[in-house]
Amino acid sequence: MARQHFTHKRLDGLHTVETLASFQPDEAPRANVDPITDERDLLALAALVLGPPLEHKTLVVILDDHRRGRSLITVTGTDDPDDVIEVAHFIRDAVDLAPRGAPPAIALVSVRPDAPVDPDDADRRDEIAQILGPVRLDEWLVLGEWITRVPATAVRSDSNAIPPL
């Protein structure tokens, strides 16, 4: 896997379309093989599945204990920023029915083409974390005109959770 070097400071504020276009397919982490260790890995995966033109959707990456992607779910038509809350409910319901139990963590990528940064995303992240229960929300990126990382506002004390990216 070739590596581009993004820092946390450089990630926020990068132009979405240009950044996604800068990734090559071999840069995306391979399912069940390569861990998603940082936002760059999550962006490389998003670049693999999102194509121009960008459309409203939400990507859910199910992560294992080693942060390797086990599954990728694409939810289309998430036009309203609050639709990510419904996606979290869907994931929670699916986890409740999963025969192998809950995954340790997920990562989200919300695509909101040409949308400005939404100041309510921090509150949404807290609500998503509550909805998911034992499943940790490791990372959440919002891809509008610019890339925005929605940071966690509360630290969980769950000793079984894998540390955030």
PDB file of C-alpha atoms in Angstrom:
ATOM      1  CA  MET A   1       0.000   0.000   0.000  1.00  0.00           C
ATOM      2  CA  ALA A   2       1.557   3.321  -1.067  1.00  0.00           C
ATOM      3  CA  ARG A   3       1.291   6.081   1.511  1.00  0.00           C
ATOM      4  CA  GLN A   4       0.476   9.739   1.211  1.00  0.00           C
ATOM      5  CA  HIS A   5       1.350  11.781   4.240  1.00  0.00           C
ATOM      6  CA  PHE A   6      -1.487  13.766   5.752  1.00  0.00           C
ATOM      7  CA  THR A   7      -1.296  15.148   9.242  1.00  0.00           C
ATOM      8  CA  HIS A   8      -4.276  15.748  11.494  1.00  0.00           C
ATOM      9  CA  LYS A   9      -3.790  19.477  11.012  1.00  0.00           C
ATOM     10  CA  ARG A  10      -3.748  19.162   7.242  1.00  0.00           C
ATOM     11  CA  LEU A  11      -6.806  16.921   7.024  1.00  0.00           C
ATOM     12  CA  ASP A  12      -9.422  19.461   8.057  1.00  0.00           C
ATOM     13  CA  GLY A  13      -9.953  21.974   5.327  1.00  0.00           C
ATOM     14  CA  LEU A  14      -8.647  19.940   2.400  1.00  0.00           C
ATOM     15  CA  HIS A  15     -10.768  20.221  -0.716  1.00  0.00           C
ATOM     16  CA  THR A  16     -12.774  16.991  -0.916  1.00  0.00           C
ATOM     17  CA  VAL A  17     -12.868  16.292  -4.649  1.00  0.00           C
ATOM     18  CA  GLU A  18      -9.184  17.077  -5.198  1.00  0.00           C
ATOM     19  CA  THR A  19      -8.125  15.029  -2.181  1.00  0.00           C
ATOM     20  CA  LEU A  20     -10.178  11.972  -3.143  1.00  0.00           C
ATOM     21  CA  ALA A  21      -8.838  12.177  -6.706  1.00  0.00           C
ATOM     22  CA  SER A  22      -5.270  12.150  -5.384  1.00  0.00           C
ATOM     23  CA  PHE A  23      -5.549   8.564  -4.094  1.00  0.00           C
ATOM     24  CA  GLN A  24      -4.658   5.520  -6.169  1.00  0.00           C
ATOM     25  CA  PRO A  25      -6.686   2.292  -5.751  1.00  0.00           C
ATOM     26  CA  ASP A  26      -3.729   0.442  -4.215  1.00  0.00           C
ATOM     27  CA  GLU A  27      -3.591   2.992  -1.380  1.00  0.00           C
ATOM     28  CA  ALA A  28      -6.884   1.815   0.124  1.00  0.00           C
ATOM     29  CA  PRO A  29      -6.603  -0.596   3.040  1.00  0.00           C
ATOM     30  CA  ARG A  30      -7.598  -4.132   2.061  1.00  0.00           C
ATOM     31  CA  ALA A  31     -10.542  -5.697   3.888  1.00  0.00           C
ATOM     32  CA  ASN A  32      -9.532  -8.110   6.654  1.00  0.00           C
ATOM     33  CA  VAL A  33      -5.826  -7.422   5.924  1.00  0.00           C
ATOM     34  CA  ASP A  34      -4.761  -3.794   6.409  1.00  0.00           C
ATOM     35  CA  PRO A  35      -5.726  -1.789   9.485  1.00  0.00           C
ATOM     36  CA  ILE A  36      -7.342   1.607   9.149  1.00  0.00           C
ATOM     37  CA  THR A  37      -4.895   3.418  11.379  1.00  0.00           C
ATOM     38  CA  ASP A  38      -5.678   7.039  10.591  1.00  0.00           C
ATOM     39  CA  GLU A  39      -7.937   9.390   8.684  1.00  0.00           C
ATOM     40  CA  ARG A  40      -5.762   9.046   5.590  1.00  0.00           C
ATOM     41  CA  ASP A  41      -6.584   5.334   5.415  1.00  0.00           C
ATOM     42  CA  LEU A  42     -10.282   6.093   5.813  1.00  0.00           C
ATOM     43  CA  LEU A  43     -10.080   8.691   3.030  1.00  0.00           C
ATOM     44  CA  ALA A  44      -8.252   6.239   0.757  1.00  0.00           C
ATOM     45  CA  LEU A  45     -11.046   3.727   1.296  1.00  0.00           C
ATOM     46  CA  ALA A  46     -13.675   6.395   0.651  1.00  0.00           C
ATOM     47  CA  ALA A  47     -11.871   7.411  -2.544  1.00  0.00           C
ATOM     48  CA  LEU A  48     -12.114   3.821  -3.746  1.00  0.00           C
ATOM     49  CA  VAL A  49     -15.898   3.652  -3.349  1.00  0.00           C
ATOM     50  CA  LEU A  50     -16.930   7.236  -4.035  1.00  0.00           C
ATOM     51  CA  GLY A  51     -16.800   8.471  -7.551  1.00  0.00           C
ATOM     52  CA  PRO A  52     -17.407  11.796  -9.078  1.00  0.00           C
ATOM     53  CA  PRO A  53     -19.846  13.307  -8.913  1.00  0.00           C
ATOM     54  CA  LEU A  54     -20.178  13.041  -5.156  1.00  0.00           C
ATOM     55  CA  GLU A  55     -23.689  12.217  -3.975  1.00  0.00           C
ATOM     56  CA  HIS A  56     -25.327  12.317  -0.573  1.00  0.00           C
ATOM     57  CA  LYS A  57     -24.525   9.057   1.170  1.00  0.00           C
ATOM     58  CA  THR A  58     -23.027   7.606   4.298  1.00  0.00           C
ATOM     59  CA  LEU A  59     -20.307   4.956   4.394  1.00  0.00           C
ATOM     60  CA  VAL A  60     -20.141   2.692   7.427  1.00  0.00           C
ATOM     61  CA  VAL A  61     -16.944   0.698   7.909  1.00  0.00           C
ATOM     62  CA  ILE A  62     -17.253  -2.183  10.379  1.00  0.00           C
ATOM     63  CA  LEU A  63     -13.883  -2.607  12.131  1.00  0.00           C
ATOM     64  CA  ASP A  64     -12.429  -5.627  13.907  1.00  0.00           C
ATOM     65  CA  ASP A  65     -10.214  -5.708  17.024  1.00  0.00           C
ATOM     66  CA  HIS A  66      -7.176  -4.730  14.925  1.00  0.00           C
ATOM     67  CA  ARG A  67      -8.962  -1.890  13.090  1.00  0.00           C
ATOM     68  CA  ARG A  68      -9.195  -3.900   9.882  1.00  0.00           C
ATOM     69  CA  GLY A  69     -12.311  -3.283   7.851  1.00  0.00           C
ATOM     70  CA  ARG A  70     -14.624  -6.305   7.962  1.00  0.00           C
ATOM     71  CA  SER A  71     -17.561  -4.856   6.055  1.00  0.00           C
ATOM     72  CA  LEU A  72     -18.500  -1.714   4.198  1.00  0.00           C
ATOM     73  CA  ILE A  73     -22.090  -0.513   4.113  1.00  0.00           C
ATOM     74  CA  THR A  74     -23.180   2.293   1.802  1.00  0.00           C
ATOM     75  CA  VAL A  75     -26.396   4.111   2.661  1.00  0.00           C
ATOM     76  CA  THR A  76     -27.628   6.353  -0.145  1.00  0.00           C
ATOM     77  CA  GLY A  77     -30.000   9.286   0.058  1.00  0.00           C
ATOM     78  CA  THR A  78     -28.729  10.678   3.350  1.00  0.00           C
ATOM     79  CA  ASP A  79     -29.547  14.218   2.225  1.00  0.00           C
ATOM     80  CA  ASP A  80     -30.147  15.754   5.636  1.00  0.00           C
ATOM     81  CA  PRO A  81     -27.300  15.953   8.180  1.00  0.00           C
ATOM     82  CA  ASP A  82     -29.575  14.261  10.754  1.00  0.00           C
ATOM     83  CA  ASP A  83     -29.923  11.208   8.497  1.00  0.00           C
ATOM     84  CA  VAL A  84     -26.664   9.912  10.003  1.00  0.00           C
ATOM     85  CA  ILE A  85     -28.632   9.407  13.240  1.00  0.00           C
ATOM     86  CA  GLU A  86     -30.983   7.048  11.387  1.00  0.00           C
ATOM     87  CA  VAL A  87     -27.960   5.219   9.982  1.00  0.00           C
ATOM     88  CA  ALA A  88     -26.702   4.757  13.552  1.00  0.00           C
ATOM     89  CA  HIS A  89     -30.076   3.283  14.558  1.00  0.00           C
ATOM     90  CA  PHE A  90     -29.901   0.922  11.580  1.00  0.00           C
ATOM     91  CA  ILE A  91     -26.395  -0.215  12.579  1.00  0.00           C
ATOM     92  CA  ARG A  92     -27.495  -0.696  16.195  1.00  0.00           C
ATOM     93  CA  ASP A  93     -30.473  -2.825  15.087  1.00  0.00           C
ATOM     94  CA  ALA A  94     -28.203  -4.891  12.831  1.00  0.00           C
ATOM     95  CA  VAL A  95     -25.708  -5.388  15.655  1.00  0.00           C
ATOM     96  CA  ASP A  96     -28.496  -6.619  17.931  1.00  0.00           C
ATOM     97  CA  LEU A  97     -29.290  -9.337  15.358  1.00  0.00           C
ATOM     98  CA  ALA A  98     -25.686 -10.242  14.497  1.00  0.00           C
ATOM     99  CA  PRO A  99     -24.943 -13.897  15.209  1.00  0.00           C
ATOM    100  CA  ARG A 100     -21.278 -13.189  16.055  1.00  0.00           C
ATOM    101  CA  GLY A 101     -22.014 -10.301  18.375  1.00  0.00           C
ATOM    102  CA  ALA A 102     -21.188  -6.652  18.127  1.00  0.00           C
ATOM    103  CA  PRO A 103     -18.082  -5.454  16.314  1.00  0.00           C
ATOM    104  CA  PRO A 104     -15.751  -3.415  18.511  1.00  0.00           C
ATOM    105  CA  ALA A 105     -15.922  -0.286  16.371  1.00  0.00           C
ATOM    106  CA  ILE A 106     -17.122   1.463  13.248  1.00  0.00           C
ATOM    107  CA  ALA A 107     -15.939   4.433  11.218  1.00  0.00           C
ATOM    108  CA  LEU A 108     -18.274   6.745   9.316  1.00  0.00           C
ATOM    109  CA  VAL A 109     -17.884   8.901   6.241  1.00  0.00           C
ATOM    110  CA  SER A 110     -20.777  11.254   5.520  1.00  0.00           C
ATOM    111  CA  VAL A 111     -20.889  12.745   2.045  1.00  0.00           C
ATOM    112  CA  ARG A 112     -22.629  16.114   1.817  1.00  0.00           C
ATOM    113  CA  PRO A 113     -21.604  17.587  -1.529  1.00  0.00           C
ATOM    114  CA  ASP A 114     -20.998  21.329  -1.470  1.00  0.00           C
ATOM    115  CA  ALA A 115     -22.453  21.639   2.035  1.00  0.00           C
ATOM    116  CA  PRO A 116     -20.902  23.974   4.578  1.00  0.00           C
ATOM    117  CA  VAL A 117     -19.586  22.626   7.865  1.00  0.00           C
ATOM    118  CA  ASP A 118     -22.511  21.902  10.173  1.00  0.00           C
ATOM    119  CA  PRO A 119     -21.897  23.156  13.731  1.00  0.00           C
ATOM    120  CA  ASP A 120     -24.306  20.508  15.115  1.00  0.00           C
ATOM    121  CA  ASP A 121     -22.081  17.597  14.027  1.00  0.00           C
ATOM    122  CA  ALA A 122     -20.329  17.444  17.412  1.00  0.00           C
ATOM    123  CA  ASP A 123     -23.700  16.923  19.100  1.00  0.00           C
ATOM    124  CA  ARG A 124     -24.629  14.362  16.441  1.00  0.00           C
ATOM    125  CA  ARG A 125     -21.424  12.453  17.164  1.00  0.00           C
ATOM    126  CA  ASP A 126     -22.290  12.252  20.860  1.00  0.00           C
ATOM    127  CA  GLU A 127     -25.793  11.036  19.991  1.00  0.00           C
ATOM    128  CA  ILE A 128     -24.421   8.426  17.574  1.00  0.00           C
ATOM    129  CA  ALA A 129     -22.040   7.156  20.251  1.00  0.00           C
ATOM    130  CA  GLN A 130     -24.958   6.752  22.666  1.00  0.00           C
ATOM    131  CA  ILE A 131     -27.080   4.960  20.062  1.00  0.00           C
ATOM    132  CA  LEU A 132     -24.313   2.528  19.154  1.00  0.00           C
ATOM    133  CA  GLY A 133     -23.886   1.478  22.776  1.00  0.00           C
ATOM    134  CA  PRO A 134     -21.025  -1.000  23.046  1.00  0.00           C
ATOM    135  CA  VAL A 135     -19.856  -0.315  19.486  1.00  0.00           C
ATOM    136  CA  ARG A 136     -17.322   2.508  19.444  1.00  0.00           C
ATOM    137  CA  LEU A 137     -17.530   5.261  16.848  1.00  0.00           C
ATOM    138  CA  ASP A 138     -13.826   5.388  16.026  1.00  0.00           C
ATOM    139  CA  GLU A 139     -13.824   8.077  13.386  1.00  0.00           C
ATOM    140  CA  TRP A 140     -16.280  10.285  11.532  1.00  0.00           C
ATOM    141  CA  LEU A 141     -15.337  12.290   8.473  1.00  0.00           C
ATOM    142  CA  VAL A 142     -17.727  14.635   6.712  1.00  0.00           C
ATOM    143  CA  LEU A 143     -16.991  15.260   3.057  1.00  0.00           C
ATOM    144  CA  GLY A 144     -18.610  18.449   1.873  1.00  0.00           C
ATOM    145  CA  GLU A 145     -16.783  20.946  -0.278  1.00  0.00           C
ATOM    146  CA  TRP A 146     -14.054  20.525   2.338  1.00  0.00           C
ATOM    147  CA  ILE A 147     -13.080  17.572   4.515  1.00  0.00           C
ATOM    148  CA  THR A 148     -14.058  17.849   8.154  1.00  0.00           C
ATOM    149  CA  ARG A 149     -13.103  15.464  10.951  1.00  0.00           C
ATOM    150  CA  VAL A 150     -15.761  15.364  13.667  1.00  0.00           C
ATOM    151  CA  PRO A 151     -13.795  14.763  16.871  1.00  0.00           C
ATOM    152  CA  ALA A 152     -15.100  12.908  19.888  1.00  0.00           C
ATOM    153  CA  THR A 153     -16.119  15.261  22.670  1.00  0.00           C
ATOM    154  CA  ALA A 154     -16.322  12.711  25.473  1.00  0.00           C
ATOM    155  CA  VAL A 155     -13.846  10.019  26.479  1.00  0.00           C
ATOM    156  CA  ARG A 156     -15.343   6.590  27.030  1.00  0.00           C
ATOM    157  CA  SER A 157     -13.978   4.436  29.812  1.00  0.00           C
ATOM    158  CA  ASP A 158     -14.822   1.135  28.135  1.00  0.00           C
ATOM    159  CA  SER A 159     -11.757  -1.052  28.706  1.00  0.00           C
ATOM    160  CA  ASN A 160     -12.798  -3.406  25.881  1.00  0.00           C
ATOM    161  CA  ALA A 161     -12.930  -0.658  23.268  1.00  0.00           C
ATOM    162  CA  ILE A 162     -10.045  -0.240  20.890  1.00  0.00           C
ATOM    163  CA  PRO A 163      -8.453   3.217  21.098  1.00  0.00           C
ATOM    164  CA  PRO A 164      -9.641   5.829  18.570  1.00  0.00           C
ATOM    165  CA  LEU A 165      -7.732   6.525  15.397  1.00  0.00           C
TER     166      LEU A 165
END
